[in-house]
mmCIF file of C-alpha atoms in Angstrom:
data_model
loop_
_atom_site.group_PDB
_atom_site.id
_atom_site.type_symbol
_atom_site.label_atom_id
_atom_site.label_comp_id
_atom_site.label_asym_id
_atom_site.label_seq_id
_atom_site.Cartn_x
_atom_site.Cartn_y
_atom_site.Cartn_z
ATOM 1 C CA UNK V 39 0.064 -0.158 0.308
ATOM 2 C CA UNK V 40 1.079 3.395 -1.015
ATOM 3 C CA UNK V 41 1.619 6.166 1.687
ATOM 4 C CA UNK V 42 0.195 9.918 1.387
ATOM 5 C CA UNK V 43 -2.931 11.266 0.209
ATOM 6 C CA UNK V 44 -3.724 8.640 -1.947
ATOM 7 C CA UNK V 45 -3.284 4.784 -1.121
ATOM 8 C CA UNK V 46 -2.620 2.325 -3.637
ATOM 9 C CA UNK V 47 -2.580 -1.363 -3.897
ATOM 10 C CA UNK V 48 0.045 -3.523 -5.302
ATOM 11 C CA UNK V 49 -0.755 -2.930 -8.764
ATOM 12 C CA UNK V 50 -0.448 0.767 -8.121
ATOM 13 C CA UNK V 51 -4.330 1.247 -8.442
ATOM 14 C CA UNK V 52 -5.659 3.800 -6.518
ATOM 15 C CA UNK V 53 -7.959 2.375 -3.653
ATOM 16 C CA UNK V 54 -8.555 5.555 -1.505
ATOM 17 C CA UNK V 55 -7.773 9.299 -1.743
ATOM 18 C CA UNK V 56 -7.939 12.024 0.952
ATOM 19 C CA UNK V 57 -11.116 12.717 0.108
ATOM 20 C CA UNK V 58 -12.939 9.352 0.288
ATOM 21 C CA UNK V 59 -12.042 7.036 3.161
ATOM 22 C CA UNK V 60 -13.506 4.158 1.553
ATOM 23 C CA UNK V 61 -12.025 2.553 -1.620
ATOM 24 C CA UNK V 62 -12.588 4.121 -4.962
ATOM 25 C CA UNK V 63 -15.891 2.792 -6.309
ATOM 26 C CA UNK V 64 -17.310 2.769 -9.856
ATOM 27 C CA UNK V 65 -21.061 3.384 -10.904
ATOM 28 C CA UNK V 66 -23.778 3.082 -8.471
ATOM 29 C CA UNK V 67 -21.016 2.261 -5.741
ATOM 30 C CA UNK V 68 -19.214 5.687 -6.645
ATOM 31 C CA UNK V 69 -22.398 7.436 -6.391
ATOM 32 C CA UNK V 70 -23.429 6.008 -2.933
ATOM 33 C CA UNK V 71 -19.840 6.527 -1.703
ATOM 34 C CA UNK V 72 -20.062 10.339 -2.802
ATOM 35 C CA UNK V 73 -23.629 10.557 -1.219
ATOM 36 C CA UNK V 74 -22.196 9.288 2.242
ATOM 37 C CA UNK V 75 -19.321 11.277 2.010
ATOM 38 C CA UNK V 76 -21.542 14.562 1.485
ATOM 39 C CA UNK V 77 -23.675 13.600 4.579
ATOM 40 C CA UNK V 78 -20.649 12.937 6.621
ATOM 41 C CA UNK V 79 -19.305 16.596 5.895
ATOM 42 C CA UNK V 80 -22.828 18.097 6.167
ATOM 43 C CA UNK V 81 -22.966 16.419 9.803
ATOM 44 C CA UNK V 82 -19.326 17.963 10.486
ATOM 45 C CA UNK V 83 -20.997 21.374 9.561
ATOM 46 C CA UNK V 84 -17.672 22.654 7.588
ATOM 47 C CA UNK V 85 -19.434 24.651 4.863
ATOM 48 C CA UNK V 86 -15.908 24.732 2.557
ATOM 49 C CA UNK V 87 -15.445 21.044 3.086
ATOM 50 C CA UNK V 88 -18.863 20.541 1.593
ATOM 51 C CA UNK V 89 -18.367 22.970 -1.152
ATOM 52 C CA UNK V 90 -15.322 21.130 -2.328
ATOM 53 C CA UNK V 91 -17.310 18.201 -3.098
ATOM 54 C CA UNK V 92 -19.918 20.033 -5.367
ATOM 55 C CA UNK V 93 -19.974 21.401 -8.676
ATOM 56 C CA UNK V 94 -23.752 21.837 -9.028
ATOM 57 C CA UNK V 95 -26.960 23.449 -10.058
ATOM 58 C CA UNK V 96 -29.631 24.082 -7.386
ATOM 59 C CA UNK V 97 -33.323 23.547 -7.854
ATOM 60 C CA UNK V 98 -34.682 26.430 -5.855
ATOM 61 C CA UNK V 99 -37.012 29.269 -6.693
ATOM 62 C CA UNK V 100 -35.139 31.999 -8.860
ATOM 63 C CA UNK V 101 -36.404 34.838 -6.332
ATOM 64 C CA UNK V 102 -35.688 32.886 -3.212
ATOM 65 C CA UNK V 103 -38.056 32.650 -0.456
ATOM 66 C CA UNK V 104 -38.522 35.401 2.041
ATOM 67 C CA UNK V 105 -39.186 33.305 5.176
ATOM 68 C CA UNK V 106 -36.211 30.946 4.651
ATOM 69 C CA UNK V 107 -33.327 33.406 3.986
ATOM 70 C CA UNK V 108 -30.690 30.867 2.894
ATOM 71 C CA UNK V 109 -32.957 29.961 -0.072
ATOM 72 C CA UNK V 110 -31.853 31.767 -3.016
ATOM 73 C CA UNK V 111 -30.134 31.085 -6.302
ATOM 74 C CA UNK V 112 -26.766 29.628 -6.116
ATOM 75 C CA UNK V 113 -24.043 28.937 -8.797
ATOM 76 C CA UNK V 114 -20.718 28.794 -7.256
ATOM 77 C CA UNK V 115 -18.801 26.847 -4.883
ATOM 78 C CA UNK V 116 -18.426 29.907 -2.753
ATOM 79 C CA UNK V 117 -22.407 29.986 -3.026
ATOM 80 C CA UNK V 118 -22.537 26.637 -1.660
ATOM 81 C CA UNK V 119 -20.431 27.325 1.259
ATOM 82 C CA UNK V 120 -22.577 30.693 2.066
ATOM 83 C CA UNK V 121 -25.831 28.587 1.644
ATOM 84 C CA UNK V 122 -24.499 26.328 4.408
ATOM 85 C CA UNK V 123 -22.961 28.982 6.542
ATOM 86 C CA UNK V 124 -26.376 31.045 6.240
ATOM 87 C CA UNK V 125 -28.236 27.669 7.520
ATOM 88 C CA UNK V 126 -25.799 27.533 10.725
ATOM 89 C CA UNK V 127 -26.194 31.277 11.181
ATOM 90 C CA UNK V 128 -30.050 30.979 11.783
ATOM 91 C CA UNK V 129 -29.735 27.714 13.952
ATOM 92 C CA UNK V 130 -28.530 27.029 17.704
ATOM 93 C CA UNK V 131 -24.913 25.515 17.270
ATOM 94 C CA UNK V 132 -24.683 21.888 18.856
ATOM 95 C CA UNK V 133 -28.398 21.157 18.258
ATOM 96 C CA UNK V 134 -28.697 19.978 14.837
ATOM 97 C CA UNK V 135 -29.373 16.568 14.163
ATOM 98 C CA UNK V 136 -31.488 14.266 11.963
ATOM 99 C CA UNK V 137 -32.334 10.532 11.600
ATOM 100 C CA UNK V 138 -30.120 7.978 9.939
ATOM 101 C CA UNK V 139 -30.653 8.635 6.361
ATOM 102 C CA UNK V 140 -31.503 6.316 3.798
ATOM 103 C CA UNK V 141 -29.735 6.335 0.419
ATOM 104 C CA UNK V 142 -31.665 5.121 -2.713
ATOM 105 C CA UNK V 143 -29.139 4.807 -5.843
ATOM 106 C CA UNK V 144 -29.842 4.239 -9.319
ATOM 107 C CA UNK V 145 -26.610 4.813 -11.610
ATOM 108 C CA UNK V 146 -25.348 8.210 -11.140
ATOM 109 C CA UNK V 147 -28.230 9.562 -9.022
ATOM 110 C CA UNK V 148 -28.938 9.341 -5.405
ATOM 111 C CA UNK V 149 -32.060 10.058 -3.340
ATOM 112 C CA UNK V 150 -31.399 10.560 0.520
ATOM 113 C CA UNK V 151 -34.259 10.242 2.953
ATOM 114 C CA UNK V 152 -34.246 11.416 6.419
ATOM 115 C CA UNK V 153 -35.194 14.334 8.557
ATOM 116 C CA UNK V 154 -33.619 17.755 9.957
ATOM 117 C CA UNK V 155 -33.732 18.590 13.400
ATOM 118 C CA UNK V 156 -32.735 21.871 14.183
ATOM 119 C CA UNK V 157 -33.589 24.870 16.745
ATOM 120 C CA UNK V 158 -33.879 28.380 15.657
ATOM 121 C CA UNK V 159 -31.658 31.014 17.264
ATOM 122 C CA UNK V 160 -34.045 33.968 17.155
ATOM 123 C CA UNK V 161 -37.353 32.193 18.393
ATOM 124 C CA UNK V 162 -35.788 29.290 20.369
ATOM 125 C CA UNK V 163 -38.365 26.722 18.665
ATOM 126 C CA UNK V 164 -36.987 23.608 17.860
ATOM 127 C CA UNK V 165 -38.478 21.677 14.645
ATOM 128 C CA UNK V 166 -38.065 18.525 12.753
ATOM 129 C CA UNK V 167 -38.669 18.461 9.191
ATOM 130 C CA UNK V 168 -38.847 15.161 6.765
ATOM 131 C CA UNK V 169 -36.672 15.834 3.833
ATOM 132 C CA UNK V 170 -35.234 13.975 0.862
ATOM 133 C CA UNK V 171 -32.245 14.996 -1.291
ATOM 134 C CA UNK V 172 -31.706 14.199 -4.770
ATOM 135 C CA UNK V 173 -28.098 13.990 -6.006
ATOM 136 C CA UNK V 174 -26.696 13.819 -9.455
ATOM 137 C CA UNK V 175 -23.217 12.808 -9.699
ATOM 138 C CA UNK V 176 -20.937 13.381 -12.384
ATOM 139 C CA UNK V 177 -17.187 13.245 -12.405
ATOM 140 C CA UNK V 178 -16.853 12.508 -8.914
ATOM 141 C CA UNK V 179 -18.661 15.779 -7.786
ATOM 142 C CA UNK V 180 -22.059 16.321 -6.824
ATOM 143 C CA UNK V 181 -23.388 18.066 -10.117
ATOM 144 C CA UNK V 182 -27.158 18.536 -9.107
ATOM 145 C CA UNK V 183 -28.660 19.202 -5.626
ATOM 146 C CA UNK V 184 -32.418 19.475 -5.057
ATOM 147 C CA UNK V 185 -33.972 19.492 -1.637
ATOM 148 C CA UNK V 186 -37.587 18.530 -0.732
ATOM 149 C CA UNK V 187 -38.469 19.346 2.723
ATOM 150 C CA UNK V 188 -41.256 20.114 5.104
ATOM 151 C CA UNK V 189 -40.610 23.707 4.354
ATOM 152 C CA UNK V 190 -43.732 24.860 6.050
ATOM 153 C CA UNK V 191 -42.381 23.573 9.200
ATOM 154 C CA UNK V 192 -39.067 25.382 8.977
ATOM 155 C CA UNK V 193 -40.907 28.755 8.066
ATOM 156 C CA UNK V 194 -43.086 28.545 10.933
ATOM 157 C CA UNK V 195 -40.260 27.786 13.501
ATOM 158 C CA UNK V 196 -38.195 30.951 11.793
ATOM 159 C CA UNK V 197 -41.263 32.981 12.265
ATOM 160 C CA UNK V 198 -41.949 31.536 15.683
ATOM 161 C CA UNK V 199 -45.551 30.348 14.933
#
């Protein structure tokens, strides 16, 4: 085995690299590995590390949403990092969580099913919102990211309703 940021086997094939702790996968296995790594980074809460893994198009309303300030058009990695920083700014640190997600994979697409648990800083209101993520993988990166969540629950928690 090689040492350094990439590990290679006796035939000099890369088995894992600095970004993915699991052996490098192909096809659906690669899609699952990237989705799992995204969720791991999301759980760590490091917006810049999350953004490293993406080169995506977001499926959100072009005008954003006034009740949920982090929802607005995003197009660059810096925007992606800003998105996750904005979410963190509106919630109580250390109180984020969620259920163990289920990952469904078909080729280069993954759907992650789970829930989000947060507490809003301004209102002190905790919430749990069911959610699904649709991820499309291309060239080892997330190229499309769509979030489907119980946005009414999130908006009510932000407004204190």
